[in-house]
Amino acid sequence: MLDHLDDLHADLDAWLRIPSISADPAYAPEVARSAAWLAEALRRTGFPVVEIWPTPGAPAVFAEWPSAEADAPIALVYGHHDVQPVDPPELWVHPPFEPTRVDGPDGPELHARGAIDDKGNVAFHLLGMRAHLAATGRDTPAVTVKLLIEGEEESGSPHFAALLEQHKDRLACDVVVVSDTGMAAPDVPSAVTAMRGLADAEITLRGPAVDLHSGSFGGAVPNPLHALAELLAALHDDQGRVTLPGFYDKVRPLSDRERELMSRVPFDEQAWLAGPAASRATYGEAGFSTLERTGARPTAEVNGMWGGYTGPGHKTIVPAEAHAKLSFRLVADQRPEDVGPQLRAWVEANVPAGIEAEVHTPPGGVAPCASDLDSPAMGALLRAIGQAFDTEPGDVLFTREGGSGPEADLVEHLGAPLLFLGAGLPTDRIHSPNERVLLPMLYRGAEAAAHLWRELGAMRLR
Amino acid sequence: MLDHLDDLHADLDAWLRIPSISADPAYAPEVARSAAWLAEALRRTGFPVVEIWPTPGAPAVFAEWPSAEADAPIALVYGHHDVQPVDPPELWVHPPFEPTRVDGPDGPELHARGAIDDKGNVAFHLLGMRAHLAATGRDTPAVTVKLLIEGEEESGSPHFAALLEQHKDRLACDVVVVSDTGMAAPDVPSAVTAMRGLADAEITLRGPAVDLHSGSFGGAVPNPLHALAELLAALHDDQGRVTLPGFYDKVRPLSDRERELMSRVPFDEQAWLAGPAASRATYGEAGFSTLERTGARPTAEVNGMWGGYTGPGHKTIVPAEAHAKLSFRLVADQRPEDVGPQLRAWVEANVPAGIEAEVHTPPGGVAPCASDLDSPAMGALLRAIGQAFDTEPGDVLFTREGGSGPEADLVEHLGAPLLFLGAGLPTDRIHSPNERVLLPMLYRGAEAAAHLWRELGAMRLR
């Protein structure tokens, strides 16, 4: 495998230089360039079928390397080539789109936006495939490997379900391998078993028709910023629970077995707080641990808020409008499409007289999803990860991923079970300044992928 | 007086084209240009002494036209030549710095930022002085008229007190005539008797060191936007009272006589709500009328709020910081310097664990002030306004101004009583898009000034 490490580094470096930010329409050409670059890299790796699939938004990349054995299982790797915005840019130690190697306490790191989320996780499959062929002496992989790498994951994958439906036949598979997550720690082999869903919303409150002089009108007409503050302050109760009526109705309670499995994951809360969070206190829903709060419980988060005068100096106004962006993380069996109506009804019931409210929820959203802990494919994954970490399959722990992706769509449209194989770490600062990947984790990911194709190739899943 | 109307229009037009926005440092050269322009206009009007007085911020303009009679009273006119910012620019029907004449229901209007606040109010004194000399056939005014027109009123007049102290001797006077207010309605002659004070503040809350992925950290660490919403929601109680401990301690209660005088001012609340406010409901401190809430009671207003991701699309983060700009309107005998410590103590007592708070209160602030309703100078003002409106002094009503200016500094540093003579209207949209002046009100202001110099000239105030 070491033969191809230089390829991996050169490839990842070039790819990370492309600022494929899908949330900002100004970067649409860069997202397209990222897709074209990936397609070319897959061709160089040897994939005989590589196609760029357009969507009404950003393009996806599809590739396929059929196994010579006609009855070999088919594995579909899912990832994404778009990245998060980078603001605030001044907090980046190295420019976000100039990948920079840094020696860290756990080994060499590569710093860049997308270093792990998700270009690093996709890139290790290129190396993994080469390693698999080299180790087994084969010309074609032991399983038919398909890749579907979308370009809108960081924007909520608005066109992904339609893309799956459109290309259902080409995407047919026996197992989906999601490569957009990670492991509990550098020395802790683990497999994700669930991801949370996501629903975004934007609230706009309107009061006066124009910004008013606060000396003439202040204290005598409703101020939309006051109304927004009251609304958002009431979004959680004093137990840290979300107050939208009906929000918890479909939440599947955590079983004792699941809580026991999660408690085995080594987790140093103080170290976690001291990491990217640099936070001095935990906070959250009463009665749940931090790992449960981030992995297994739904949340409501205000992601942005603005209104009135925010420039230099002071402007003594009662502003006309106030705005907030919110996101809700969901767990099985909540449905993202339920959140909009719940939020809309709650806002309408809680805005004061004289304030007009508008709640916008973009279509789509992301459903939560979970793996079957006892399936044969899960057995293959645990063996592959164990081999990559030189340990037993029984030492591979189960974790839950607090983030969201369109994994539930894959299950729903392709009818295949989910496995998760990712090389990220909780300390990788994804979505934050100074995102990084720990390079030894990337190599482990590639090794695990190489083993996984061999393990799955020995099975007959149909 | 009509001879000089063309001069007034040409002068005001040219002056309003200068965007003298003092709150934004980028406009400092324009504020300086505004001062230079005013100095030249005062020289053209005939003032023998005209000087530009620098400050550490924006320059002020001083002018003096001595009366030939050595024992004539000295009147000092106060106004300002800086203006408010114009955002949001897209709401202006006419460009804010291209003065545009519009025919309105009450007569011709001039639309521009500063049209009344305060360039219109200052400009009518140029016409008033010419009219006074023409009507009395004098070469010098019946009182020594001084003008002090500052350039930082819309930024809280941070250097005004020091300027008064520095030029105390040159500014010595028997009465101060504040021209930065207005009247109750076009057909309602009235005199302002009090202005509110002002204290600005900015709150910064800090949580995580960087923006965090809401899937990994959301619901498990404190979110500064949630903390800010809770804080600002708690700034008022359910009676609309400000909750800062000690805030009301120095408030002088309204006497029954004052409440009775205020209740005589014609006020159509529905029309007021339908005006620039375009608000569907009043709001405010329980137990007080709208005119009392805006004129005679202190308030706390959030003027701006921001934090997290506010760009296009969605970014699922727990943001590192949250910010709010606040202003407090104060009434006699509150002190602006008390607000910072009160706010700071309250914020510190109310931020949740894991959130760090910083409260910034710019030095200075504005003290509240009030006139003596029974002074001889007030008698002269009521007669002058009565004459300008062809009515009796007893028909001139008393009002209170909800806005703030450095009037209390004038009282404190110069030891002279305050009169208010202004041509604004509550419907002039000051500080908002489409600010205007009703031109007939400007002419009335000039007439009243001409009468006032004659009335005061007949007195010996020392």
Tab-separated table of N, CA and C in Angstrom, chain B residues 74-79 125 173-181 190-195 369-385 398 407 410-411 416-422 448 452-453 455-456 459 461:
chain	number	residue	atom	x	y	z
B	74	ILE	N	-27.676	87.498	25.407
B	74	ILE	CA	-26.940	86.637	24.469
B	74	ILE	C	-27.688	85.302	24.362
B	75	ALA	N	-28.034	84.951	23.133
B	75	ALA	CA	-28.700	83.659	22.884
B	75	ALA	C	-27.737	82.750	22.126
B	76	LEU	N	-27.660	81.498	22.552
B	76	LEU	CA	-26.800	80.521	21.865
B	76	LEU	C	-27.697	79.459	21.222
B	77	VAL	N	-27.629	79.365	19.889
B	77	VAL	CA	-28.402	78.341	19.173
B	77	VAL	C	-27.568	77.059	19.106
B	78	TYR	N	-28.163	75.945	19.505
B	78	TYR	CA	-27.481	74.652	19.395
B	78	TYR	C	-28.145	73.803	18.315
B	79	GLY	N	-27.325	73.168	17.499
B	79	GLY	CA	-27.815	72.196	16.519
B	79	GLY	C	-26.670	71.288	16.119
B	125	HIS	N	-32.423	79.032	10.718
B	125	HIS	CA	-31.881	80.187	11.451
B	125	HIS	C	-31.190	81.187	10.517
B	173	CYS	N	-23.602	82.758	27.637
B	173	CYS	CA	-24.890	83.178	27.098
B	173	CYS	C	-25.923	83.265	28.220
B	174	ASP	N	-27.055	83.878	27.896
B	174	ASP	CA	-28.141	84.013	28.875
B	174	ASP	C	-29.222	82.969	28.654
B	175	VAL	N	-29.281	82.465	27.449
B	175	VAL	CA	-30.278	81.443	27.154
B	175	VAL	C	-29.758	80.576	26.006
B	176	VAL	N	-30.056	79.287	26.090
B	176	VAL	CA	-29.702	78.366	25.000
B	176	VAL	C	-30.977	78.047	24.218
B	177	VAL	N	-30.928	78.161	22.897
B	177	VAL	CA	-32.064	77.806	22.046
B	177	VAL	C	-31.691	76.541	21.278
B	178	VAL	N	-32.270	75.439	21.689
B	178	VAL	CA	-31.964	74.160	21.056
B	178	VAL	C	-32.838	74.009	19.811
B	179	SER	N	-32.210	73.835	18.677
B	179	SER	CA	-32.980	73.634	17.446
B	179	SER	C	-32.704	72.234	16.912
B	180	ASP	N	-33.294	71.245	17.541
B	180	ASP	CA	-33.103	69.851	17.117
B	180	ASP	C	-34.354	69.046	17.431
B	181	THR	N	-35.494	69.740	17.495
B	181	THR	CA	-36.730	69.045	17.853
B	181	THR	C	-37.834	69.521	16.913
B	190	SER	N	-46.269	74.378	19.281
B	190	SER	CA	-45.921	73.766	20.562
B	190	SER	C	-44.445	73.954	20.851
B	191	ALA	N	-44.101	73.791	22.119
B	191	ALA	CA	-42.697	73.918	22.547
B	191	ALA	C	-42.315	72.685	23.348
B	192	VAL	N	-41.157	72.147	23.000
B	192	VAL	CA	-40.632	71.007	23.749
B	192	VAL	C	-40.110	71.514	25.092
B	193	THR	N	-40.308	70.727	26.136
B	193	THR	CA	-39.843	71.156	27.463
B	193	THR	C	-38.849	70.180	28.081
B	194	ALA	N	-38.633	69.030	27.449
B	194	ALA	CA	-37.680	68.069	28.015
B	194	ALA	C	-37.189	67.154	26.907
B	195	MET	N	-35.981	66.681	27.081
B	195	MET	CA	-35.462	65.643	26.194
B	195	MET	C	-34.929	64.507	27.049
B	369	CYS	N	-32.656	66.211	30.142
B	369	CYS	CA	-32.762	67.612	30.548
B	369	CYS	C	-34.205	68.075	30.466
B	370	ALA	N	-34.496	69.187	31.122
B	370	ALA	CA	-35.861	69.722	31.127
B	370	ALA	C	-35.804	71.245	31.273
B	371	SER	N	-36.787	71.949	30.697
B	371	SER	CA	-36.869	73.416	30.793
B	371	SER	C	-37.729	73.817	31.986
B	372	ASP	N	-37.507	75.092	32.427
B	372	ASP	CA	-38.392	75.685	33.439
B	372	ASP	C	-39.611	76.237	32.700
B	373	LEU	N	-40.794	75.687	32.994
B	373	LEU	CA	-41.988	76.081	32.240
B	373	LEU	C	-42.408	77.518	32.534
B	374	ASP	N	-41.905	78.143	33.614
B	374	ASP	CA	-42.404	79.442	34.057
B	374	ASP	C	-41.378	80.566	33.955
B	375	SER	N	-40.257	80.364	33.226
B	375	SER	CA	-39.216	81.390	33.171
B	375	SER	C	-39.612	82.518	32.203
B	376	PRO	N	-39.023	83.731	32.374
B	376	PRO	CA	-39.288	84.831	31.425
B	376	PRO	C	-38.894	84.459	29.997
B	377	ALA	N	-37.772	83.760	29.832
B	377	ALA	CA	-37.338	83.368	28.480
B	377	ALA	C	-38.387	82.456	27.841
B	378	MET	N	-38.988	81.548	28.633
B	378	MET	CA	-40.038	80.675	28.096
B	378	MET	C	-41.215	81.515	27.620
B	379	GLY	N	-41.517	82.603	28.368
B	379	GLY	CA	-42.591	83.513	27.947
B	379	GLY	C	-42.296	84.106	26.579
B	380	ALA	N	-41.032	84.533	26.366
B	380	ALA	CA	-40.647	85.104	25.065
B	380	ALA	C	-40.809	84.070	23.959
B	381	LEU	N	-40.420	82.824	24.231
B	381	LEU	CA	-40.528	81.765	23.220
B	381	LEU	C	-41.993	81.516	22.855
B	382	LEU	N	-42.874	81.458	23.865
B	382	LEU	CA	-44.286	81.177	23.591
B	382	LEU	C	-44.893	82.309	22.755
B	383	ARG	N	-44.502	83.574	23.067
B	383	ARG	CA	-45.009	84.700	22.266
B	383	ARG	C	-44.492	84.599	20.824
B	384	ALA	N	-43.207	84.256	20.660
B	384	ALA	CA	-42.617	84.178	19.311
B	384	ALA	C	-43.282	83.074	18.492
B	385	ILE	N	-43.507	81.931	19.089
B	385	ILE	CA	-44.156	80.825	18.362
B	385	ILE	C	-45.603	81.200	18.052
B	398	PHE	N	-47.258	72.422	25.426
B	398	PHE	CA	-45.969	71.859	25.858
B	398	PHE	C	-45.891	70.385	25.455
B	407	GLU	N	-28.080	68.359	25.308
B	407	GLU	CA	-28.626	69.590	25.890
B	407	GLU	C	-28.254	69.736	27.360
B	410	LEU	N	-25.095	71.503	27.880
B	410	LEU	CA	-25.171	72.960	27.709
B	410	LEU	C	-25.579	73.616	29.027
B	411	VAL	N	-26.583	73.030	29.682
B	411	VAL	CA	-27.030	73.567	30.976
B	411	VAL	C	-25.893	73.516	31.986
B	416	ALA	N	-26.869	78.176	31.578
B	416	ALA	CA	-27.976	78.968	31.018
B	416	ALA	C	-29.217	78.090	30.878
B	417	PRO	N	-30.416	78.700	30.989
B	417	PRO	CA	-31.642	77.909	30.831
B	417	PRO	C	-31.860	77.518	29.371
B	418	LEU	N	-32.643	76.440	29.181
B	418	LEU	CA	-32.873	75.890	27.837
B	418	LEU	C	-34.229	76.289	27.294
B	419	LEU	N	-34.247	76.676	26.030
B	419	LEU	CA	-35.496	76.760	25.257
B	419	LEU	C	-35.348	75.823	24.072
B	420	PHE	N	-36.467	75.339	23.542
B	420	PHE	CA	-36.432	74.465	22.365
B	420	PHE	C	-37.246	75.107	21.254
B	421	LEU	N	-36.641	75.287	20.105
B	421	LEU	CA	-37.375	75.784	18.940
B	421	LEU	C	-36.972	74.931	17.737
B	422	GLY	N	-37.893	74.097	17.281
B	422	GLY	CA	-37.572	73.213	16.162
B	422	GLY	C	-38.759	73.089	15.240
B	448	ALA	N	-40.529	82.226	13.647
B	448	ALA	CA	-40.496	82.190	15.110
B	448	ALA	C	-39.131	82.654	15.622
B	452	LEU	N	-38.396	85.671	18.033
B	452	LEU	CA	-37.744	85.362	19.311
B	452	LEU	C	-36.599	86.339	19.590
B	453	TRP	N	-35.802	86.642	18.550
B	453	TRP	CA	-34.681	87.578	18.781
B	453	TRP	C	-35.220	88.951	19.187
B	455	GLU	N	-38.236	89.526	20.718
B	455	GLU	CA	-38.823	89.390	22.061
B	455	GLU	C	-37.736	89.351	23.135
B	456	LEU	N	-36.706	88.563	22.878
B	456	LEU	CA	-35.626	88.462	23.878
B	456	LEU	C	-34.863	89.781	23.969
B	459	MET	N	-35.839	92.235	26.527
B	459	MET	CA	-35.643	91.835	27.925
B	459	MET	C	-34.225	92.140	28.358
B	461	LEU	N	-31.923	89.990	30.660
B	461	LEU	CA	-31.945	88.718	31.399
B	461	LEU	C	-30.867	88.641	32.476
